[in-house]
């Protein structure tokens, strides 16, 4: 009797399953009732499955193949795992570059091919993929728009084998964040011996005052290794053969040098006193992601309009990413009678000997249009020309000690400004034993020119800007 009831139950189950239909070459699913579900519901079901399981389902029935191919699940996966919002593929992926990326599924598996191994082998590294890629995208986009020479100097990413090779050569364990940054771009091309233009193509910014000129490039892994070993051999900065410090960025003259502490992941910059200054806040919770946070801050500041590209010298070959800030407390802007003064200051670590810090500042003079002058003050006389005669600086340090500097001209120049003309720029420097400090001042201008004045002298304000040790040093 029990066997009879069991046979009846099996018969009923078989009848409910219905006949297998293999006319289209597919194997029908065991439960046809899933066909009553609409595409949106089925797509929601797919979101609970792994990418591998989804692909297996696509092999079962043609209708599921179409559903898997077009499911929005891939778009969410691409966003969650790799931070991409458009169907795009990473560089050097196996996808034919001449073939368009059809959809997010194609894009997702291209990314999985390049970085998916970390999901099992190195979860910490895997989680850094979207951050590192987004950071590099910002840098590529900005340099592509403002300095194509810098953009074109970025090299293809290093392989895991290359990173392992150089880590072993140096006897260190590269932090996951460092590895991921170099997986995208293995530094920059080296400047040519007879190519002045490439000297100023440092991705990590440039500045110049008097005869001091710096442009910092991201090193390739071979240079990272060779320079680190050289510093160890000379016991520079007290580096021992087993030091965890590794050079990774430097100016062409090695005046400004950045290090990563591979044990902690934090970034440091060399000072004049052969000591190291922390260039970013310390990593928390063992993340060892300082170098990524450091580069993310730089990329975000770029995108926000903090920096601009301009010539460091009078020749056209000196175009560079200039680090004098256009935004934030270390910058200021003031307009007096149509004359605009823009100021920006940066710390110069390579000339600093803590607790004494060296700063350089850039001052730009320009004249706004006559229309803008009328809009700002309809009763004030509109100027079409003005020329600087004298300067007056008020410098206050962290102990509230005030120094005043007065003199004629600025670095021997008498800037002449007119509406629409390019800004007149000069740079100078100062040092301070107690920070934070500040600078502000005024410049005496003649209406017209010094030789042919068209009105009286007047003072043009330079608003206060801060001199301090920044949280992130670039």
XYZ file of C-alpha atoms in Angstrom, residues 40-363:
324
model
C 11.712 41.883 -14.303
C 11.061 39.227 -11.654
C 13.418 36.761 -13.285
C 16.090 39.463 -13.472
C 15.619 40.074 -9.762
C 16.145 36.360 -9.148
C 19.405 36.541 -11.124
C 20.684 39.269 -8.798
C 20.949 36.665 -6.026
C 23.117 34.367 -8.134
C 26.836 34.429 -8.759
C 28.107 35.525 -12.204
C 29.201 31.933 -12.874
C 25.745 30.528 -12.060
C 24.119 33.124 -14.305
C 26.314 31.988 -17.193
C 25.408 28.348 -16.516
C 21.717 29.293 -16.681
C 22.312 30.975 -20.030
C 23.377 27.586 -21.400
C 20.139 25.879 -20.317
C 17.461 27.629 -22.357
C 17.538 30.214 -25.130
C 15.021 32.429 -23.338
C 17.265 32.467 -20.273
C 20.297 33.174 -22.416
C 18.643 36.362 -23.656
C 17.561 37.266 -20.127
C 21.069 36.766 -18.713
C 22.638 38.726 -21.581
C 20.451 41.804 -21.030
C 19.982 41.664 -17.253
C 20.653 44.935 -15.369
C 22.377 42.691 -12.806
C 25.637 43.093 -14.747
C 25.475 46.872 -14.527
C 25.110 46.686 -10.750
C 27.931 44.150 -10.489
C 30.203 46.356 -12.606
C 29.419 49.328 -10.381
C 29.766 47.474 -7.068
C 32.978 45.618 -7.905
C 34.787 48.006 -10.217
C 33.057 51.365 -9.928
C 32.342 51.654 -13.666
C 29.164 53.396 -14.802
C 29.519 52.857 -18.556
C 30.166 49.641 -20.530
C 33.929 50.003 -20.790
C 36.899 47.679 -20.532
C 40.209 48.149 -18.692
C 43.406 48.589 -20.664
C 45.215 45.493 -21.888
C 42.154 43.269 -21.485
C 41.619 40.373 -23.928
C 38.636 42.087 -25.544
C 39.420 43.104 -29.111
C 39.813 46.933 -28.972
C 38.347 47.168 -32.467
C 35.098 45.560 -31.335
C 32.613 47.672 -29.386
C 31.628 46.554 -25.897
C 28.101 45.264 -26.438
C 26.787 45.561 -22.906
C 27.635 45.519 -19.216
C 27.983 41.731 -19.238
C 30.842 41.914 -21.740
C 32.414 44.766 -19.809
C 32.073 43.002 -16.467
C 33.864 39.860 -17.620
C 36.641 41.908 -19.207
C 37.255 43.463 -15.797
C 36.954 40.062 -14.118
C 39.619 38.699 -16.455
C 42.051 41.448 -15.427
C 41.271 41.781 -11.712
C 38.881 38.994 -10.721
C 41.632 36.706 -9.421
C 42.074 39.021 -6.433
C 38.592 38.152 -5.188
C 39.996 34.802 -4.039
C 43.734 35.459 -3.783
C 43.804 38.918 -2.176
C 40.504 40.363 -1.008
C 42.172 43.563 0.260
C 43.589 44.195 -3.211
C 40.307 43.331 -4.905
C 38.409 45.930 -2.869
C 40.844 48.634 -3.992
C 40.161 48.118 -7.710
C 37.294 50.644 -8.059
C 39.107 53.261 -5.966
C 42.368 52.974 -7.859
C 40.641 52.949 -11.240
C 38.468 55.962 -10.377
C 41.544 57.841 -9.166
C 43.451 57.166 -12.374
C 40.425 58.085 -14.483
C 40.331 61.527 -12.826
C 44.044 62.033 -13.449
C 43.788 60.847 -17.052
C 40.756 63.001 -17.770
C 42.301 66.174 -16.273
C 45.708 65.759 -17.895
C 44.061 64.852 -21.208
C 42.200 68.158 -21.122
C 44.960 70.386 -19.728
C 48.345 68.788 -20.471
C 48.364 66.091 -23.115
C 52.123 65.601 -22.715
C 51.639 64.388 -19.147
C 48.745 62.158 -20.197
C 50.798 60.540 -22.950
C 53.730 59.955 -20.586
C 51.693 57.491 -18.475
C 52.853 53.952 -19.157
C 50.699 50.793 -19.321
C 50.203 48.960 -16.056
C 52.681 46.492 -14.592
C 51.810 42.811 -14.317
C 51.515 40.949 -11.037
C 54.660 39.020 -11.955
C 56.602 42.268 -12.415
C 55.369 43.627 -9.090
C 56.339 40.364 -7.392
C 59.762 40.471 -9.062
C 60.612 43.979 -7.850
C 59.145 43.422 -4.408
C 61.403 40.373 -4.042
C 64.383 42.336 -5.348
C 63.846 44.971 -2.653
C 62.879 42.465 0.018
C 59.570 44.189 0.757
C 55.868 43.492 0.531
C 54.260 46.154 -1.634
C 51.013 47.353 0.012
C 47.827 46.392 -1.870
C 47.095 50.055 -2.717
C 50.558 50.521 -4.228
C 50.203 47.330 -6.270
C 46.810 48.339 -7.604
C 47.992 51.822 -8.647
C 50.895 50.278 -10.546
C 48.622 47.652 -12.111
C 46.941 50.541 -13.924
C 50.003 52.662 -14.786
C 53.620 51.663 -14.283
C 54.825 55.216 -13.758
C 55.803 57.720 -16.451
C 58.266 57.679 -19.322
C 61.665 59.090 -18.444
C 62.472 62.603 -19.725
C 64.693 62.720 -22.787
C 68.257 63.996 -22.497
C 67.721 66.691 -25.130
C 64.020 67.200 -24.552
C 63.426 70.212 -22.294
C 59.676 69.899 -22.696
C 59.544 66.472 -21.036
C 61.416 67.773 -17.986
C 58.295 69.657 -16.922
C 55.796 66.850 -17.503
C 55.738 65.601 -13.933
C 52.339 64.107 -13.137
C 52.741 65.083 -9.483
C 53.144 68.777 -10.130
C 55.751 71.468 -10.586
C 56.829 74.867 -9.277
C 59.600 77.357 -9.757
C 60.946 80.380 -7.914
C 64.255 82.099 -8.610
C 66.607 79.285 -9.769
C 64.799 76.523 -7.865
C 62.728 74.335 -10.191
C 60.893 71.096 -9.419
C 58.712 68.778 -11.490
C 57.846 65.427 -9.860
C 57.334 62.282 -11.943
C 55.922 58.921 -10.923
C 58.765 56.401 -11.263
C 58.617 53.121 -13.180
C 59.233 49.935 -11.192
C 62.807 49.573 -12.538
C 63.603 53.106 -11.325
C 61.822 52.449 -8.031
C 64.142 49.504 -7.454
C 67.391 51.091 -8.683
C 67.021 54.342 -6.737
C 65.893 52.580 -3.575
C 68.941 50.292 -3.720
C 71.198 53.311 -4.326
C 69.834 55.079 -1.253
C 70.328 51.922 0.804
C 73.922 51.463 -0.387
C 74.742 55.019 0.677
C 72.767 54.701 3.940
C 70.950 57.842 2.893
C 68.327 58.931 5.416
C 69.640 56.104 7.585
C 68.177 53.523 5.204
C 69.443 50.020 5.920
C 69.542 47.126 3.420
C 66.304 45.792 4.895
C 64.578 49.177 5.057
C 60.854 49.242 4.369
C 61.179 52.664 2.711
C 60.898 52.667 -1.075
C 61.288 55.651 -3.434
C 58.470 55.961 -5.946
C 58.344 59.599 -7.139
C 60.969 62.310 -7.613
C 61.829 65.466 -9.511
C 64.254 65.245 -12.433
C 67.071 66.648 -10.266
C 66.204 64.438 -7.244
C 65.669 67.524 -5.107
C 62.150 66.463 -4.165
C 61.694 62.773 -3.373
C 58.677 60.807 -2.138
C 58.862 57.482 -0.294
C 56.327 54.853 0.655
C 56.761 52.922 3.876
C 55.838 49.476 2.608
C 55.163 48.242 6.146
C 52.472 50.849 6.844
C 51.574 52.058 3.336
C 52.108 55.702 4.333
C 53.780 58.360 2.163
C 56.695 60.569 3.211
C 58.698 63.326 1.548
C 62.365 64.143 2.080
C 63.329 67.356 3.907
C 66.494 69.377 3.585
C 67.676 68.144 6.974
C 67.636 64.549 5.609
C 64.601 63.793 7.706
C 61.239 62.628 6.421
C 58.002 64.566 6.616
C 54.685 62.736 6.596
C 52.870 63.492 3.327
C 49.485 62.008 4.265
C 47.533 61.048 7.398
C 48.476 57.595 8.749
C 46.568 54.549 7.557
C 43.916 53.199 9.906
C 43.033 49.638 10.798
C 45.969 48.135 8.946
C 44.616 49.298 5.581
C 48.078 50.339 4.283
C 46.282 52.546 1.746
C 48.119 55.818 2.378
C 49.550 56.114 -1.134
C 46.082 55.689 -2.652
C 44.515 58.254 -0.303
C 47.395 60.615 -1.134
C 46.851 60.273 -4.889
C 43.054 60.420 -4.516
C 43.381 63.762 -2.699
C 45.568 65.112 -5.484
C 43.189 63.892 -8.204
C 40.159 65.368 -6.422
C 41.916 68.719 -6.026
C 42.758 68.669 -9.724
C 39.139 68.021 -10.622
C 37.952 70.772 -8.264
C 40.111 73.388 -10.035
C 42.871 73.656 -7.434
C 45.662 73.660 -10.031
C 46.300 75.009 -13.499
C 48.819 74.457 -16.270
C 51.087 77.320 -17.253
C 54.654 78.026 -18.330
C 57.340 77.770 -15.648
C 59.779 79.737 -17.798
C 59.478 82.157 -20.674
C 59.815 79.422 -23.314
C 56.958 77.331 -24.668
C 58.647 74.050 -23.660
C 58.105 74.699 -19.952
C 54.361 74.049 -19.691
C 53.658 72.220 -16.423
C 51.021 71.341 -13.835
C 51.655 74.161 -11.377
C 51.061 73.404 -7.693
C 50.436 76.960 -6.498
C 46.829 76.572 -5.297
C 43.926 78.479 -6.807
C 41.514 77.391 -4.051
C 41.563 76.879 -0.289
C 43.131 78.723 2.660
C 46.602 78.816 1.063
C 45.195 81.018 -1.722
C 43.432 84.354 -1.987
C 41.893 86.721 -4.530
C 41.230 90.444 -4.209
C 40.195 93.165 -6.684
C 40.956 96.847 -6.140
C 39.893 99.386 -8.768
C 39.929 96.723 -11.463
C 43.345 95.278 -10.579
C 43.049 91.657 -9.504
C 45.655 89.980 -7.311
C 45.640 86.179 -7.030
C 47.966 84.578 -4.494
C 48.838 80.971 -3.678
C 51.474 79.439 -1.395
C 52.909 75.935 -0.999
C 55.274 74.229 1.396
C 58.725 73.447 -0.010
C 59.742 70.320 1.922
C 63.100 69.924 0.194
C 64.201 73.305 1.604
C 62.567 72.884 5.022
C 64.329 71.776 8.208
C 61.554 71.186 10.755
C 60.606 73.033 12.870
C 61.607 75.670 10.308
C 59.459 75.473 7.195
C 60.066 77.035 3.818
C 57.224 78.325 1.641
C 57.093 79.740 -1.849
C 54.248 81.838 -3.175
C 53.003 82.918 -6.554
C 51.357 86.289 -7.219
